[in-house]
C-alpha positions as a LaTeX table, in Angstrom:
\begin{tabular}{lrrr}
\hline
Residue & $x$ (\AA) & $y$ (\AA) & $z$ (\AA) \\
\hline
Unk1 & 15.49 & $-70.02$ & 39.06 \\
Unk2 & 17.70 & $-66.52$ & 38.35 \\
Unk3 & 20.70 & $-68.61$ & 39.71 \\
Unk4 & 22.54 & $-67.64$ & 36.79 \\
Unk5 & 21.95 & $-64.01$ & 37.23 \\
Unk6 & 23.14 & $-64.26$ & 40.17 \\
Unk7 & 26.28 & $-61.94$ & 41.52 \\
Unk8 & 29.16 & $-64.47$ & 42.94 \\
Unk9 & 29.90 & $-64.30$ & 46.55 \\
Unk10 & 32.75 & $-62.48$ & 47.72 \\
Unk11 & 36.09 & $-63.60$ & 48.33 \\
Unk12 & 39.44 & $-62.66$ & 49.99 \\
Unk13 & 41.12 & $-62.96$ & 45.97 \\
Unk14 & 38.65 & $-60.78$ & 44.49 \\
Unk15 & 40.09 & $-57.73$ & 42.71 \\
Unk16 & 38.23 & $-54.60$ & 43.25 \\
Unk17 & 38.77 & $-51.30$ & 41.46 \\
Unk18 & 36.76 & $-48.41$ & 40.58 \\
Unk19 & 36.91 & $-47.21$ & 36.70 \\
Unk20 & 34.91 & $-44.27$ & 35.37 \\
Unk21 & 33.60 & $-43.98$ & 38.63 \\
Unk22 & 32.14 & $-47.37$ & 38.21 \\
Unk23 & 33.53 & $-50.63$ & 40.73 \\
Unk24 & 34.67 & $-53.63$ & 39.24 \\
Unk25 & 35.30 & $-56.63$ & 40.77 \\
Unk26 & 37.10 & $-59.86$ & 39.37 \\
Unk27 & 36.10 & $-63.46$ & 40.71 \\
Unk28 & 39.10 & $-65.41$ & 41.08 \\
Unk29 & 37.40 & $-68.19$ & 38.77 \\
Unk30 & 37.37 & $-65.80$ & 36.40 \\
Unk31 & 40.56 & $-66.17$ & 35.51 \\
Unk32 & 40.99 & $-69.98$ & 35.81 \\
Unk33 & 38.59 & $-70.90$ & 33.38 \\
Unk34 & 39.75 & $-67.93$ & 31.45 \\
Unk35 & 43.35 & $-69.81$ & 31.15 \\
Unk36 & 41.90 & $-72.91$ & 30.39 \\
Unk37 & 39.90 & $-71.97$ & 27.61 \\
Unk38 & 43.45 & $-70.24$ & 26.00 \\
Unk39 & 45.27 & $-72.84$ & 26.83 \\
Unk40 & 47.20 & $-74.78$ & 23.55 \\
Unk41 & 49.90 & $-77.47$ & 24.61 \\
Unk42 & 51.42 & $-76.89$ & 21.03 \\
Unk43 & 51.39 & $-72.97$ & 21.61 \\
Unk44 & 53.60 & $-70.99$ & 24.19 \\
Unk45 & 52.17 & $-70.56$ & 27.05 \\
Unk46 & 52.32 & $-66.74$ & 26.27 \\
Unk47 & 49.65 & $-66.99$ & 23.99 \\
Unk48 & 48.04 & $-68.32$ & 27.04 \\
Unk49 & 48.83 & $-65.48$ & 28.50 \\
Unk50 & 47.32 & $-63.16$ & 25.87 \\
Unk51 & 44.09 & $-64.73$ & 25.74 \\
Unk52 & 43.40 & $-64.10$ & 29.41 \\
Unk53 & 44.49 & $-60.50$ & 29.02 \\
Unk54 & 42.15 & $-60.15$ & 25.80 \\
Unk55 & 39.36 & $-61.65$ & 27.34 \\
Unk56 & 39.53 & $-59.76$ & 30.47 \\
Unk57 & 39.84 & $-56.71$ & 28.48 \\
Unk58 & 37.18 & $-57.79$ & 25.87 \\
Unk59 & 34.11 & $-58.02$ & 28.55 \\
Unk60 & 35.52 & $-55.28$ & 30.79 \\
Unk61 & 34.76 & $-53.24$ & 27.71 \\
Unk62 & 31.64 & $-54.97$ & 26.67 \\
Unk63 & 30.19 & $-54.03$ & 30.39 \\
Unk64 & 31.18 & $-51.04$ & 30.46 \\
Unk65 & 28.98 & $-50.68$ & 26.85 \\
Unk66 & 25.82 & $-51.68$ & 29.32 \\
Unk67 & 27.07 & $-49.69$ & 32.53 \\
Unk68 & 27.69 & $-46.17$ & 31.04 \\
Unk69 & 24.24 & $-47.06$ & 28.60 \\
Unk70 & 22.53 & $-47.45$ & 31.79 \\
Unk71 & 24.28 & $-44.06$ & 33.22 \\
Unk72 & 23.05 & $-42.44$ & 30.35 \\
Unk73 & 19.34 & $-43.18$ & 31.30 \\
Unk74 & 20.16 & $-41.93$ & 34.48 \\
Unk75 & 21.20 & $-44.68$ & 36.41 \\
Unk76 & 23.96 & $-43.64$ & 39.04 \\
Unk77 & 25.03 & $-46.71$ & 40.23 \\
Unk78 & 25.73 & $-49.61$ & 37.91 \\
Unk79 & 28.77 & $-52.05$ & 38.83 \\
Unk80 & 30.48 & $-54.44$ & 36.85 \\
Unk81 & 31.33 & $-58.49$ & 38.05 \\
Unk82 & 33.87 & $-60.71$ & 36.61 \\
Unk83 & 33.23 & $-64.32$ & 36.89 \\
Unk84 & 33.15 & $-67.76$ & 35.70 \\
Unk85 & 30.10 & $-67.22$ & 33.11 \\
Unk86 & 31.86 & $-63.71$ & 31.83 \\
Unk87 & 30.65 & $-61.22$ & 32.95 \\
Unk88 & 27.38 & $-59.43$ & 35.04 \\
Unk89 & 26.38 & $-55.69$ & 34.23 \\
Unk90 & 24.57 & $-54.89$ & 37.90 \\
Unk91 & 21.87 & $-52.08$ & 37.35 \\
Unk92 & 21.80 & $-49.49$ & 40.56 \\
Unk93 & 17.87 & $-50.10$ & 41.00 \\
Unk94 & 16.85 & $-46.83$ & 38.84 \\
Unk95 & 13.94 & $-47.81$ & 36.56 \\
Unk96 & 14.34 & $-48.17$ & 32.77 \\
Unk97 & 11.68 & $-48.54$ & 30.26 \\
Unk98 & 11.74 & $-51.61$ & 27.57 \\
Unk99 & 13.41 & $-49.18$ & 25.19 \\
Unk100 & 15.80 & $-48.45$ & 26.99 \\
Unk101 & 16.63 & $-51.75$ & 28.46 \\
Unk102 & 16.83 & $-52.66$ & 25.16 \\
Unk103 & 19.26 & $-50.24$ & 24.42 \\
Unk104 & 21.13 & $-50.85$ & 27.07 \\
Unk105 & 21.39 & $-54.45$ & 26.42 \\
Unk106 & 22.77 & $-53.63$ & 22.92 \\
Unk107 & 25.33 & $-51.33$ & 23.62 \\
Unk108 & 27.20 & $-54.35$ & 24.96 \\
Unk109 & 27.78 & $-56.22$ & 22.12 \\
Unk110 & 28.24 & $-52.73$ & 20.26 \\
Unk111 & 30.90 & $-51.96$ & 22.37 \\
Unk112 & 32.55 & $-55.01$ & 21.51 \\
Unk113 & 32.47 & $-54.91$ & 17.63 \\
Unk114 & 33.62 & $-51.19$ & 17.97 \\
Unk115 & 36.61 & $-52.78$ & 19.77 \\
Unk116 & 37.04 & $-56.00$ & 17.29 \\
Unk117 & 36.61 & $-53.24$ & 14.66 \\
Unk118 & 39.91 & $-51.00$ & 15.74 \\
Unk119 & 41.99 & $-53.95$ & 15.84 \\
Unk120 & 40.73 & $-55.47$ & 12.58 \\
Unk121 & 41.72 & $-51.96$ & 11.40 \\
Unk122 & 45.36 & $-51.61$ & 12.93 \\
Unk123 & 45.99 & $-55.88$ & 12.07 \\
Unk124 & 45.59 & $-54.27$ & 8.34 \\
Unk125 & 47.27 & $-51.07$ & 8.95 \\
Unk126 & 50.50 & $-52.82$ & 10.36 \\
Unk127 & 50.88 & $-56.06$ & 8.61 \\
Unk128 & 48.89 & $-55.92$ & 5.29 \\
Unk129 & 50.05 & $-52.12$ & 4.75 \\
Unk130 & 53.29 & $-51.33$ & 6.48 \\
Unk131 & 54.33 & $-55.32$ & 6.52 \\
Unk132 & 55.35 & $-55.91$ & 10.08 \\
Unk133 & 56.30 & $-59.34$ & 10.95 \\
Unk134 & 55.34 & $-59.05$ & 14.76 \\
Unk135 & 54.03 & $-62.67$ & 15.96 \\
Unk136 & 53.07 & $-62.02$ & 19.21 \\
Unk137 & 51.21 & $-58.62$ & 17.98 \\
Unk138 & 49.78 & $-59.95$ & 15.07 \\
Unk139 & 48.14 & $-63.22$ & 17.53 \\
Unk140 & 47.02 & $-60.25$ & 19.64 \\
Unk141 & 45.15 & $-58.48$ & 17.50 \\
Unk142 & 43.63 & $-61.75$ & 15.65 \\
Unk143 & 42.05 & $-62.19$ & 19.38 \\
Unk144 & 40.59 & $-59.44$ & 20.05 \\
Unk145 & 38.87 & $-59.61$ & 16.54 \\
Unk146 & 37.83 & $-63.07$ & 17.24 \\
Unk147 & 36.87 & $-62.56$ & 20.71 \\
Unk148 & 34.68 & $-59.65$ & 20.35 \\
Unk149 & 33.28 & $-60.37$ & 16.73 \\
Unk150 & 32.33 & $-63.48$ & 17.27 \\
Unk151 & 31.16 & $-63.37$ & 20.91 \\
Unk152 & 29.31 & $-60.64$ & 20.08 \\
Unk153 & 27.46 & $-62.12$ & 17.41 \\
Unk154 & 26.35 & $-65.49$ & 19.50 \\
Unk155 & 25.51 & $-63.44$ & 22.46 \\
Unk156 & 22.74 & $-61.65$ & 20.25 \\
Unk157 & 21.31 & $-64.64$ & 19.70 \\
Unk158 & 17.55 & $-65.04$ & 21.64 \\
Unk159 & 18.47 & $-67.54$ & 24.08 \\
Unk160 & 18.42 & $-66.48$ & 27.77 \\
Unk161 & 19.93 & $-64.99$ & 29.55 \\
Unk162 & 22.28 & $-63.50$ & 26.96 \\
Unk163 & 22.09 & $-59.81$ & 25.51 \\
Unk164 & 19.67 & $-61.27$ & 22.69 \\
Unk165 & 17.25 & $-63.35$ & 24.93 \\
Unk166 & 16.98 & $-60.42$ & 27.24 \\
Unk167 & 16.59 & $-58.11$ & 24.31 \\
Unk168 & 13.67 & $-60.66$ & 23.28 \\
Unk169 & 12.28 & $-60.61$ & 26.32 \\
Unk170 & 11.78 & $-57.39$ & 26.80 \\
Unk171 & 10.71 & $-56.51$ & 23.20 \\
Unk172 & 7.68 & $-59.48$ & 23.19 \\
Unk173 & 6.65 & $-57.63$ & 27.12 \\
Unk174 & 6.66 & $-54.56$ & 25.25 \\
Unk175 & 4.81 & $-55.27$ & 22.04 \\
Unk176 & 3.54 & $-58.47$ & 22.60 \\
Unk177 & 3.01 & $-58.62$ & 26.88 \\
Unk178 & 0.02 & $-60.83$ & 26.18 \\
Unk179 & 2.84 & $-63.54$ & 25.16 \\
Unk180 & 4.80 & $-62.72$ & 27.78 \\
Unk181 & 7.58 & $-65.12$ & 28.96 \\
Unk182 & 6.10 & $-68.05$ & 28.24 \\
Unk183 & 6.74 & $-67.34$ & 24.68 \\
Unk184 & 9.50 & $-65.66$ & 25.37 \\
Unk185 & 11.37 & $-68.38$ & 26.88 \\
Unk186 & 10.00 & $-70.80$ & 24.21 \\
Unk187 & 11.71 & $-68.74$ & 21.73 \\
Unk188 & 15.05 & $-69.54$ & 24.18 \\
Unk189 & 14.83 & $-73.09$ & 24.58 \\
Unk190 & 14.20 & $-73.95$ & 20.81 \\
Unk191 & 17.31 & $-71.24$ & 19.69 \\
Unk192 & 19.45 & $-72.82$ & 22.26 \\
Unk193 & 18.69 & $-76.58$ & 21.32 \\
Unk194 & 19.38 & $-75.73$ & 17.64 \\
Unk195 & 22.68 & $-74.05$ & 18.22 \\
Unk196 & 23.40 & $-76.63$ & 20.64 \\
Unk197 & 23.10 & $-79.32$ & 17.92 \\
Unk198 & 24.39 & $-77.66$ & 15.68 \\
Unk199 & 27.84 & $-76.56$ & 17.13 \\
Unk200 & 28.00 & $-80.36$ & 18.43 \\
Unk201 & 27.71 & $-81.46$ & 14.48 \\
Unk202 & 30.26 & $-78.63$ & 13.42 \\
Unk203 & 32.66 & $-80.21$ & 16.23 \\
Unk204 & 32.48 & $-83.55$ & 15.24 \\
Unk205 & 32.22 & $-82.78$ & 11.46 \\
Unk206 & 35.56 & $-80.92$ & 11.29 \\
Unk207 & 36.60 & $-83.71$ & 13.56 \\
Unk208 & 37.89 & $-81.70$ & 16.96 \\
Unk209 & 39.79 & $-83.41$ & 19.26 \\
Unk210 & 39.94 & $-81.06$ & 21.52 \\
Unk211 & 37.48 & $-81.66$ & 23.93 \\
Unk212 & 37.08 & $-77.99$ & 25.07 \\
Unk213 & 35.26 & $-77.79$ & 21.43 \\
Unk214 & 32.53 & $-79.50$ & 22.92 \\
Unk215 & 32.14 & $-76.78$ & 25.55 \\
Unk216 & 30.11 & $-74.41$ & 23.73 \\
Unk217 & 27.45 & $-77.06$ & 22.63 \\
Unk218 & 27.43 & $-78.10$ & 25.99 \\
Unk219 & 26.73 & $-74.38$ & 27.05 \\
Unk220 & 23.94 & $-73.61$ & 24.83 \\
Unk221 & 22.49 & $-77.22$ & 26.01 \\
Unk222 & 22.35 & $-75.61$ & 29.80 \\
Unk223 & 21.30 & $-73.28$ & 28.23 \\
Unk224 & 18.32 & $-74.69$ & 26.70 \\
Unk225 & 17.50 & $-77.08$ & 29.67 \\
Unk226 & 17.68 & $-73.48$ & 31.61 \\
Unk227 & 15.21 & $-71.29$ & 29.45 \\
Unk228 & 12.82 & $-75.05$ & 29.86 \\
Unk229 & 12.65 & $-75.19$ & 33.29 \\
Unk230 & 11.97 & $-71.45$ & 33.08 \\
Unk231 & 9.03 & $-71.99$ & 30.44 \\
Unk232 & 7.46 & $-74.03$ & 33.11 \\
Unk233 & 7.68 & $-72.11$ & 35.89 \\
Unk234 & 6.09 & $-69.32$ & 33.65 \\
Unk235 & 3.69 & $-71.99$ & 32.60 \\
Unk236 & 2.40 & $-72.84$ & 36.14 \\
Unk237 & 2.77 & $-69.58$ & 38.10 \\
Unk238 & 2.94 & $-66.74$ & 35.14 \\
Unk239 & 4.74 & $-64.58$ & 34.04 \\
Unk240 & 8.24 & $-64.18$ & 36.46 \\
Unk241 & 8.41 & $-60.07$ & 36.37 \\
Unk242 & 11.44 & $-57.59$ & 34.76 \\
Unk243 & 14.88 & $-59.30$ & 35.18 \\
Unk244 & 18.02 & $-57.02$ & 34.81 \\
Unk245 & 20.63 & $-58.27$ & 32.68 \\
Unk246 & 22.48 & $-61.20$ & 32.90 \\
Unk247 & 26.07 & $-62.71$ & 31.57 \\
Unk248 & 27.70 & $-61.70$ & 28.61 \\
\hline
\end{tabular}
């Protein structure tokens, strides 16, 4: 049922580092179906290039936002996992309470418009002020605004088991534990069915032939059939007890 919140298995191609004191590790599919989401025909493959690199940077920092939150609440050992759904913020086991789970769960996306925010600032600084005429630079910084903004907007939405369904879920078991994740999860499955249609009309309405556009629809559909099957688990055994958090 927490399948998705899974941490990948191990392999021989992971990369492991420590940072802040904190280990990372990168799954190897992480940065396959990184490439293939930048990947243009029309574009040089650079740009290619660039997206990976922004990505990988972009949700480095936007765990780190929930691993030094949780170090703050006195958490010693968080870790951070790259993989093929983004990327997993690991709690060390120390016990939070829903406000500060919440928090934590926030400072994620924070993280990530502070970081869209700096390059938004330096793409006006540099080529609306001092008139560079940098391509490469100026694609740069349009991804990392686009990456983090916008990524950080859809991943506060309250569908499970991103930043905003977790925040949900916590918030309704803190006010409102009498609804507990039934409700909860209903909350999911209807948000991710909507957004789900609704990206799939955008698509076809601007007329996308790229069929990676459809990906996203077809995310927040898993997504939807996900927070379901979790509804009626909830629905026939109760309530499924704190999760930690889960991809962003």
């Amino acid at each position: 049922m927490y399948s998705i919140l899974v941490e990948p298995p191990r392999t021989a191609w992971d990369l492991n580092w420590r940072m802040l004191s904190i280990p990372v590790r990168v799954h190897p599919m992480f940065w396959i179906l990184t490439l293939l989401l930048g990947y243009r025909e029309e574009d040089p493959f650079q740009f290619t290039l660039m997206f990976a690199g922004v990505v990988f940077v972009s949700i480095i920092v936007h765990e780190f936002g929930h691993a030094l939150s949780h170090r703050k609440f006195g958490d010693r050992n968080p870790s951070v996992v790259l993989y093929h759904m983004g990327g997993l913020c690991i709690p060390g086991g120390h016990a939070l309470s829903h406000w500060q789970r919440i928090q934590t769960l926030l400072w994620g996306p924070g993280a990530g418009f502070v970081l869209g925010g700096i390059a938004y600032g330096l793409r006006w600084l540099l080529f609306e002020r001092l008139q560079m005429s940098n391509l490469y630079l100026l694609v740069l910084l349009y991804d990392l605004i686009w990456v983090n903004v916008s990524w950080g907007i859809v991943n506060l939405m309250p569908v499970f088991p991103l930043d905003g369904g977790q925040i949900t879920r916590e918030f309704i078991h803190w006010k409102k534990s009498r609804l507990g994740d039934r409700v909860a999860f209903g909350i999911s499955m209807w948000t991710a069915i909507v957004l789900a249609v609704g990206f799939l009309g955008w698509h076809f309405y601007k007329r996308g032939e790229d069929a990676r556009g459809l990906m996203v629809p077809i995310f927040f559909g898993i997504l939807a059939y996900n927070s379901y099957r979790l509804r009626k688990q909830v629905i026939m055994y109760g309530d499924l007890g704190g999760g930690d958090e889960g991809p962003r």
